[in-house]
Each structure stands twice: as C-alpha cells, then as structure tokens.
Coordinates of C-alpha atoms in Angstrom, one line a residue:
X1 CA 0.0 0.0 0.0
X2 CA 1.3 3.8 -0.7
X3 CA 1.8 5.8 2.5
X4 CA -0.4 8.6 3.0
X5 CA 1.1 12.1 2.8
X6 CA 1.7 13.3 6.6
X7 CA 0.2 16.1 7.9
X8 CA 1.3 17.7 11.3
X9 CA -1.9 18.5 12.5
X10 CA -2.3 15.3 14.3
X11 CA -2.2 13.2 11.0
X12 CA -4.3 12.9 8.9
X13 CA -2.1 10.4 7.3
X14 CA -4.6 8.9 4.3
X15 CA -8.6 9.3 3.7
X16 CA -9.1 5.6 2.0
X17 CA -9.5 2.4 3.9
X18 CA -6.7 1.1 5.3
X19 CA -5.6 -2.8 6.6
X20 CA -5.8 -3.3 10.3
X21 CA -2.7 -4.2 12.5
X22 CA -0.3 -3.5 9.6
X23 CA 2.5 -3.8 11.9
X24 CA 3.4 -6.3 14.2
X25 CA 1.4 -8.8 16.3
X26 CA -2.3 -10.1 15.0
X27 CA -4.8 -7.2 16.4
X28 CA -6.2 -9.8 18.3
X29 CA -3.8 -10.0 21.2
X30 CA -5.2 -6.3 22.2
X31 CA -7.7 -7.8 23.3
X32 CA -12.0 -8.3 22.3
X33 CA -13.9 -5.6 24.3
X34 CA -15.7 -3.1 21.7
X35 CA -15.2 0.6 21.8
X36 CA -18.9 1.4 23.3
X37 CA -18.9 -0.3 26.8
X38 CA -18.2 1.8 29.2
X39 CA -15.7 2.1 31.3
X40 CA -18.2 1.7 34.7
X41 CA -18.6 -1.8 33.8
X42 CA -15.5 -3.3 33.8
X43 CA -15.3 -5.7 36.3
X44 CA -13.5 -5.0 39.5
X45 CA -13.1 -0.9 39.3
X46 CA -12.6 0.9 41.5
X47 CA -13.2 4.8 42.5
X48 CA -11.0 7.4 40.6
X49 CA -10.1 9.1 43.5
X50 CA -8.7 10.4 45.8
X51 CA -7.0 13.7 43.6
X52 CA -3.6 14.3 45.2
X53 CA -1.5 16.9 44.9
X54 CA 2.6 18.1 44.4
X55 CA 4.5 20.7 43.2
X56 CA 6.6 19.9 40.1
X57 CA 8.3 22.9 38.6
X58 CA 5.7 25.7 38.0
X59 CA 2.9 24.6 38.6
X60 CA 1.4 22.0 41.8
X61 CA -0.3 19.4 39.8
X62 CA -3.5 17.2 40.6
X63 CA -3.2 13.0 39.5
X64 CA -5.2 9.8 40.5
X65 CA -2.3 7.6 41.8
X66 CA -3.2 3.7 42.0
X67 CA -1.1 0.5 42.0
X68 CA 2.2 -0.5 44.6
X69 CA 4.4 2.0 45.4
X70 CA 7.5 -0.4 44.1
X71 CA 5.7 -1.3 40.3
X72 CA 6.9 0.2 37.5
X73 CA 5.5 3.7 37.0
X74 CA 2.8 4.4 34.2
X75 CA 2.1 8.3 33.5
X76 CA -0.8 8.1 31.6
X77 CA -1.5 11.8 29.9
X78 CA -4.8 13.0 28.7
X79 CA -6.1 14.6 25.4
X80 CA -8.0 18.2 25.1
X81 CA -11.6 18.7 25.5
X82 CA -10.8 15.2 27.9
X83 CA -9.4 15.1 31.3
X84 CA -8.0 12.5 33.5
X85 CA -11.1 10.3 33.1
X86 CA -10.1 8.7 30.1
X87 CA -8.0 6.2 31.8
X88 CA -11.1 5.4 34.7
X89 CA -11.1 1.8 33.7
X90 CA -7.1 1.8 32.3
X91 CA -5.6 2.8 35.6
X92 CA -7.3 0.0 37.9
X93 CA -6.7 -2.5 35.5
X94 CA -3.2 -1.6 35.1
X95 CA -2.6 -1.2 38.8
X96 CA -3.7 -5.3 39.4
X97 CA -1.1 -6.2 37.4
X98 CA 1.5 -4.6 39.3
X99 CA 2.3 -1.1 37.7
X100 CA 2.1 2.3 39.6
X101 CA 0.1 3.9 38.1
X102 CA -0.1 8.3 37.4
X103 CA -2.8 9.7 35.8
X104 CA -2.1 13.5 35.9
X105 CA -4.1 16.8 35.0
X106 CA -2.5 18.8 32.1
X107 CA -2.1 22.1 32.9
X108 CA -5.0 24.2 32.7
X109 CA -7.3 21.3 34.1
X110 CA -8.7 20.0 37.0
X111 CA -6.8 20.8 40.2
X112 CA -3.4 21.4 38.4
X113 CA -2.7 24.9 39.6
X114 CA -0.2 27.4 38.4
X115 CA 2.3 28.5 41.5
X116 CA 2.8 31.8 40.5
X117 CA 0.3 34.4 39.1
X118 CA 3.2 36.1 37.1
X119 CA 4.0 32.6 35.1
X120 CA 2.9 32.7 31.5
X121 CA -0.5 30.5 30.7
X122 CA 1.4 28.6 28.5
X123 CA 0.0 26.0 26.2
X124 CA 2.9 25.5 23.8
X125 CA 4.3 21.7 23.7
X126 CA 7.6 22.6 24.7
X127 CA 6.0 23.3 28.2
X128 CA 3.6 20.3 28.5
X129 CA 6.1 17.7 28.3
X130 CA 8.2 19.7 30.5
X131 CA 5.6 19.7 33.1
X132 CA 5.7 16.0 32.9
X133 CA 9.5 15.9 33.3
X134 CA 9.2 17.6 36.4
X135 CA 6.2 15.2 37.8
X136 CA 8.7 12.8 37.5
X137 CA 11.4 14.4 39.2
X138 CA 9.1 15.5 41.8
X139 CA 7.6 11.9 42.2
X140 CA 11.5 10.7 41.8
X141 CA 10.8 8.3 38.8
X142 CA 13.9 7.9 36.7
X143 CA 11.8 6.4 33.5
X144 CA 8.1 5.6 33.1
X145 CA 5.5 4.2 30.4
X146 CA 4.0 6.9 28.6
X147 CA 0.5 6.2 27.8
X148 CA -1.2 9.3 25.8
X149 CA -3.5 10.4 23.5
X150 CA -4.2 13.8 21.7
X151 CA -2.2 16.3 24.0
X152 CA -0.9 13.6 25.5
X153 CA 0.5 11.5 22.5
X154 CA 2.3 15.2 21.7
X155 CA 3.6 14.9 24.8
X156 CA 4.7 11.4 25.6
X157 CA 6.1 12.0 22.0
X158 CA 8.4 15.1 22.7
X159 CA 9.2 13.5 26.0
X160 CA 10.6 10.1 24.5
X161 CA 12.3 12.2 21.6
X162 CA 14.1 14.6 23.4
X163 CA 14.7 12.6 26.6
X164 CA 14.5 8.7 25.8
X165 CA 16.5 8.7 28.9
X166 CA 13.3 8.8 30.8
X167 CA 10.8 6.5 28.8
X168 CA 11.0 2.6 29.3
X169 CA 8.4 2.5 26.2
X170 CA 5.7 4.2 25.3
X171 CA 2.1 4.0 24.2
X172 CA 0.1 6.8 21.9
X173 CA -2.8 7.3 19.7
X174 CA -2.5 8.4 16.1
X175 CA 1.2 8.0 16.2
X176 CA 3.6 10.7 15.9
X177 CA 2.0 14.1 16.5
X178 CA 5.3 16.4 17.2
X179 CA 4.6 20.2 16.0
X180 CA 6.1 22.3 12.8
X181 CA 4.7 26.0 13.3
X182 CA 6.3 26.2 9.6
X183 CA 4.9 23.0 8.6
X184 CA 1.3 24.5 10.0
X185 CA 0.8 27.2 7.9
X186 CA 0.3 25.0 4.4
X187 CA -3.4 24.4 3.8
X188 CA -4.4 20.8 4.5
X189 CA -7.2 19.6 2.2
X190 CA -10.8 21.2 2.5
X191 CA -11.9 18.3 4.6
X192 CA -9.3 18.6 7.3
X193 CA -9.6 21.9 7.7
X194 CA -13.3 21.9 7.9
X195 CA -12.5 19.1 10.3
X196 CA -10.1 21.8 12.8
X197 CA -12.8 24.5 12.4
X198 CA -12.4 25.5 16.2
X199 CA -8.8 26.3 15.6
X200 CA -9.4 28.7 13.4
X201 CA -12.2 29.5 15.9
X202 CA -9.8 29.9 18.7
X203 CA -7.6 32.5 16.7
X204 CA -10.3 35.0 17.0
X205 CA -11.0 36.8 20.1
X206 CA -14.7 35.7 19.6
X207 CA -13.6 32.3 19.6
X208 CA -11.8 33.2 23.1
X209 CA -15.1 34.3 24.8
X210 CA -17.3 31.9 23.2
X211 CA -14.5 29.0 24.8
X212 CA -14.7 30.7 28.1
X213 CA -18.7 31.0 27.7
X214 CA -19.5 28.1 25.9
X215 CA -16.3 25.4 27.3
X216 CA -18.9 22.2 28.0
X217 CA -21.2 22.7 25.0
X218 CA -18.0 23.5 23.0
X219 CA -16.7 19.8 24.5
X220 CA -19.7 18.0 23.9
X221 CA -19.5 19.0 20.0
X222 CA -16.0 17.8 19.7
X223 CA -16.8 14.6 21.4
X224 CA -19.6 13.4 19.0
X225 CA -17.3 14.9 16.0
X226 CA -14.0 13.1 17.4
X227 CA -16.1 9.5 18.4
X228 CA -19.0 9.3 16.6
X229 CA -19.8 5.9 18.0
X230 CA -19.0 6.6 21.3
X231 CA -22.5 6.2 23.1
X232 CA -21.0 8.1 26.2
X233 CA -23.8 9.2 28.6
X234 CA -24.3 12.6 30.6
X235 CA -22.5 11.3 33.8
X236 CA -19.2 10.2 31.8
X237 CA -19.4 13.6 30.4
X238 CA -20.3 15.6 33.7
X239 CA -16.6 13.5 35.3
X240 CA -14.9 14.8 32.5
X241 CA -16.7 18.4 32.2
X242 CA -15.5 19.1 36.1
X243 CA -12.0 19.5 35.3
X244 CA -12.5 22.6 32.4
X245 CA -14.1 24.9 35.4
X246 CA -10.1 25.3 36.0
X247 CA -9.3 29.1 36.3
X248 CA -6.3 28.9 33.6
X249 CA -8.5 26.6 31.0
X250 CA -9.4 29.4 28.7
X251 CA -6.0 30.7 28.3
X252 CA -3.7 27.5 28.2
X253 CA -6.2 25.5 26.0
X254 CA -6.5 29.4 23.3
X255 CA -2.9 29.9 23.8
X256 CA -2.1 26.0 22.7
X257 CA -4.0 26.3 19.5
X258 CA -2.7 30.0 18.9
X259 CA 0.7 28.8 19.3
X260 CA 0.3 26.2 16.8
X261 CA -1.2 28.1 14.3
X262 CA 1.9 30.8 14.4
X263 CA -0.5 33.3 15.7
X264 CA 0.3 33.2 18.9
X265 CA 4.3 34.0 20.3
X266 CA 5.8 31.4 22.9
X267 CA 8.1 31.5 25.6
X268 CA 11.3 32.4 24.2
X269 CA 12.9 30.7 27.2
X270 CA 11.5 27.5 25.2
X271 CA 13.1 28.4 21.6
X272 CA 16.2 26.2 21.9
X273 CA 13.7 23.1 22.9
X274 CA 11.1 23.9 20.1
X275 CA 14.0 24.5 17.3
X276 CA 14.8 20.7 17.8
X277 CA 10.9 19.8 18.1
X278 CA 10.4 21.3 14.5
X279 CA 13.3 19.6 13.2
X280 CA 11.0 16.5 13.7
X281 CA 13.5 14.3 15.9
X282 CA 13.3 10.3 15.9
X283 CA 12.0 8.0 18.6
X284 CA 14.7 5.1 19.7
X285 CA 11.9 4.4 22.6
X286 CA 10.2 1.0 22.5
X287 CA 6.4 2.3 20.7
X288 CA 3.0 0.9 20.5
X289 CA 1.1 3.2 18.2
X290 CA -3.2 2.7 18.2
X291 CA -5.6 4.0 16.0
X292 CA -9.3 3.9 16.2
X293 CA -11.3 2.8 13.0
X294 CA -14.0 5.1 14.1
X295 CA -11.8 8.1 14.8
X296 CA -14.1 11.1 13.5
X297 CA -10.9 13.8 13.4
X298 CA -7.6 11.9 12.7
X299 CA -8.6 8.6 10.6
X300 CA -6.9 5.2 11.0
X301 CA -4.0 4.7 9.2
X302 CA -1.5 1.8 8.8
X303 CA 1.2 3.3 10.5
X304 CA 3.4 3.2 7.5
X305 CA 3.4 7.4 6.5
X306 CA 5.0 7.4 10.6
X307 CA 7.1 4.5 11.0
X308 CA 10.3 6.1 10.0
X309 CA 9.9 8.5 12.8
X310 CA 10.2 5.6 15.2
X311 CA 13.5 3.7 15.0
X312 CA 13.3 1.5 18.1
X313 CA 11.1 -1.3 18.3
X314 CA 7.4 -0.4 16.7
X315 CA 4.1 -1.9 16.5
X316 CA 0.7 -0.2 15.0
X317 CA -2.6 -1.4 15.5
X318 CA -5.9 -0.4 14.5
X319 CA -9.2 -0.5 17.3
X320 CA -12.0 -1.3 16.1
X321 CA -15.3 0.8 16.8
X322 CA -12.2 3.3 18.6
X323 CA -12.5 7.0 18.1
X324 CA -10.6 9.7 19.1
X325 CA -10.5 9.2 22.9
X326 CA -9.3 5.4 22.8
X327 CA -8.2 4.8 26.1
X328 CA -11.5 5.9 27.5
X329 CA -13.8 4.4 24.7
X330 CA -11.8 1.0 24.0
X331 CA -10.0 0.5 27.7
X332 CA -9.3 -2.7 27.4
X333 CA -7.2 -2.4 24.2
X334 CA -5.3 0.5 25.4
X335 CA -4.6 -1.3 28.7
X336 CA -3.3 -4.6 27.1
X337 CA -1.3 -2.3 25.0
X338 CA 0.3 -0.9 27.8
X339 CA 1.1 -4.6 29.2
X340 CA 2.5 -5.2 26.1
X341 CA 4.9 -2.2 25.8
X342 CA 6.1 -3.2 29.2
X343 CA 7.8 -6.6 27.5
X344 CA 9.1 -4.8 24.6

C-alpha cells in the first residue's frame, strides 16, 4: 500500500480504507472488548479518587495515583476537551497487574494549579512535556511508560524524543504528533480543515469568549465529532466536564491552538527546545502506536506514512469501533497495549 502524505496537525495520514494491525502482532492479542462499553462496567473498578497533589516545577499538579508503590510507574496523559477520566477503567486495571500507576491533569485542568500568578499560561508543547518531566522528578521516577493520546500523544512524544533517557516505552494514539509551526501554515485539504474548524475559531478573540462562555457545550460537540460511535452518557461527560471549570483553561487550552497556528508567540525561554521539536526528531523508545477505526478527526492509518519516525522497536494497531478518545472508549485495548509495551 502507498503511505499517506503526513500532515502535522495530528495526522491525517490517508482518507481511503486502510488494513488493520499493519504492523506487528495479530490485532487480536489487544484484546476483544468493543469501543462502546463503558468504562463503569469493567469488572473490578474501583473509584477514581482520591485527587492528590505536588509541586513539580511551575505549577502543583492534581493526579489519581493507583497501583504498589515499588511497580513500574505508568504516566498516563490525557487529550483536550478530555481530562483525566479517560483512563477510569485503564488505571485500575493496570494497577492489578503490578504497575504504579499516574494519571495527571495537564495544565489548565482539574486541580493542576499554576504556582505563581506572574507565570505565563502557557500551552505550547515545549512546556507540557516539561511539566511532565518535572512530575517525574518531583515523584523521583527515573523512567516511566507513557500512555497518551491527543495532548498527550504530543507529549509522551516530545518527552521520549528529546529525553529517551526517561521512557521505558511508550504508548500513543494516532502515532507521531510532534509540532512544525512552519509546517502549519500550508493548507491541509478542504476536509481537514473543515474538520479543525475550532482552531481557526480559537484565533479570533470571539472564539476566546465563546470558549470561556461556551467550554462544556464546545466539549460536547467535539466529542460526537471526534467519536461518533462513542455512546458516552451525561454522567461520563459531567466527570470529564468538572475539570474545564479550572481558572487557567481558557488561556492554556486558546494559547495551545494560537501557538500552533503561528499566531500566537511562545516562551522564548523555550526556543532552543522547540527548534529541535520542529526539526522532527526520531523515537529510539520502545512504541506501540493505536488508531481507532471510528476516529471522527484523525482517521486510521497503517502506520506506515509514521514508522520512519520511530527507529526503536514499533508496533501499529488499529481498534476497532475506537474513536478519538481510545483509552477511555476502547480501555481494554489501550490497557493490554500498555502490558504489552512493558515486554518490549
């Protein structure tokens, strides 16, 4: 099959159909549960609580924290309009087998808090993944798992490409989503960009108020966009919708898509880090990339347009009845994905 042309704009890498499990072992060692079931009735979970709290760098972050002090630590990292939710039936399931388990809020959600009022709102990637480096430190993990999707694939990307150092191996949705502001400004067919219409949204001021006005309706609407057969009820979308009431949402989440767009300046303390980023550095880091078949904004691919970004050991697999937020529609894939990154 020819590879898709690559896009930056979290890939859409190829609008025909496209083989399942291209790479690797058969899709069905990830496992049989479909995308729809929800994560309440997985057997044996357990409340997503209690929040706790640390300082790491700037800011005093909020994560779920499950599993033996002494397993191997997971970070699992959440995707935008999501929050930590998406890994209510991952993180459990995970912790029985023995891992430790970190489900953090990105900045600008939940209870993560900036320490300073005079820090910048920040949403540029640089930052994110350097938020998670200092979770780390401040936990005093010397590698993890990455689990990610979204904002957190970004992340867990930049992360394993600029510090493999700290990644054991890593798991992310819709494979390799590492940022070219120069890249960005080049038109992506009429469907994508109909597809990123809030972007463009967001680079208006209007779009700024109608965010800050509008932030769960604007959610909901992505959702059913993102997952179109995701089936996800009001309560799974009130546990989610708590964590954009976060006093900085507005202006890390506009700030992120601003930046991206080249509209928006970042932090030049961050220029050296983001000069390498757009350069579009390898991954040497053990990777297992997943991609929903039902994926209403990035569509599944066979991994093949992204595999020469990942020179280590690589796997690609596509979830069936998946959308965009795979860990939290298809958890059982994305946890036995996990499992299986740990033996790579």
């Amino acid at each position: 099959m020819k590879p898709s042309k690559t896009y930056d704009r979290r890939h859409f890498l190829g609008m025909g159909t496209l083989a399942l499990g291209a790479l690797g072992l058969p899709l069905r060692s990830l496992g049989a549960m479909t995308a729809t079931e929800k994560s309440k009735s997985i057997p044996g979970s357990i409340p997503f609580k209690p929040i706790k709290q640390i300082n790491a760098g700037v800011l005093n972050i909020g994560y779920v924290e499950m599993g033996p002090s002494d397993g191997t630590p997971v970070i699992l990292l959440h995707g935008w309009p999501y929050d930590i939710h998406s890994y209510e039936a991952v993180a459990p399931q995970l912790a029985a087998k023995g891992f430790r388990v970190i489900v953090p809020h990105l900045r600008g959600h939940g209870t993560t808090t900036f320490l300073s009022p005079d820090t910048m709102r920040n949403g540029q990637q640089a930052v994110v993944a350097l938020d998670i480096i200092a979770l780390m430190d401040a936990l005093h993990f010397k590698k993890a798992i990455l689990g990610g999707y979204d904002w957190g694939t970004r992340t867990a990307n930049i992360m394993a490409a600029l510090w493999p150092e700290r990644v054991q191996a890593m798991v992310c949705v819709n494979g390799y989503l590492i940022n070219n502001r120069e890249k960005n400004k080049h038109p992506l067919p009429p469907q994508a960009e109909w597809s990123w219409w809030y972007q463009f949204y967001f680079a208006t001021e209007r779009g700024r108020e109608g965010l800050e006005q509008n932030r769960e309706e604007l959610a909901r609407l992505i959702w059913k966009f993102n997952s179109p057969a995701w089936k996800f009820d009001d309560s799974t979308f009130k546990e989610y919708a708590a964590s954009f009431s976060n006093a900085d949402y507005t202006n890390v989440v506009i700030h992120n898509y601003r930046w991206r767009l080249g509209v928006a300046d970042g932090d030049p303390a961050y220029d050296a880090l983001e000069v390498r980023l757009a350069e579009g550095p390898v991954i040497s880091v053990p990777t297992i990339t997943l991609d929903g078949d039902a994926d209403g904004i990035a569509k599944a691919t066979d991994g093949q347009a992204y595999k020469k970004k990942f020179v280590g050991i690589h796997r690609h697999y596509v979830i069936p009845g998946a959308g965009h937020n795979l860990p939290g529609e298809a958890p059982e894939r994305f946890t036995q994905a996990i499992i299986e990154a740990a033996s790579l």
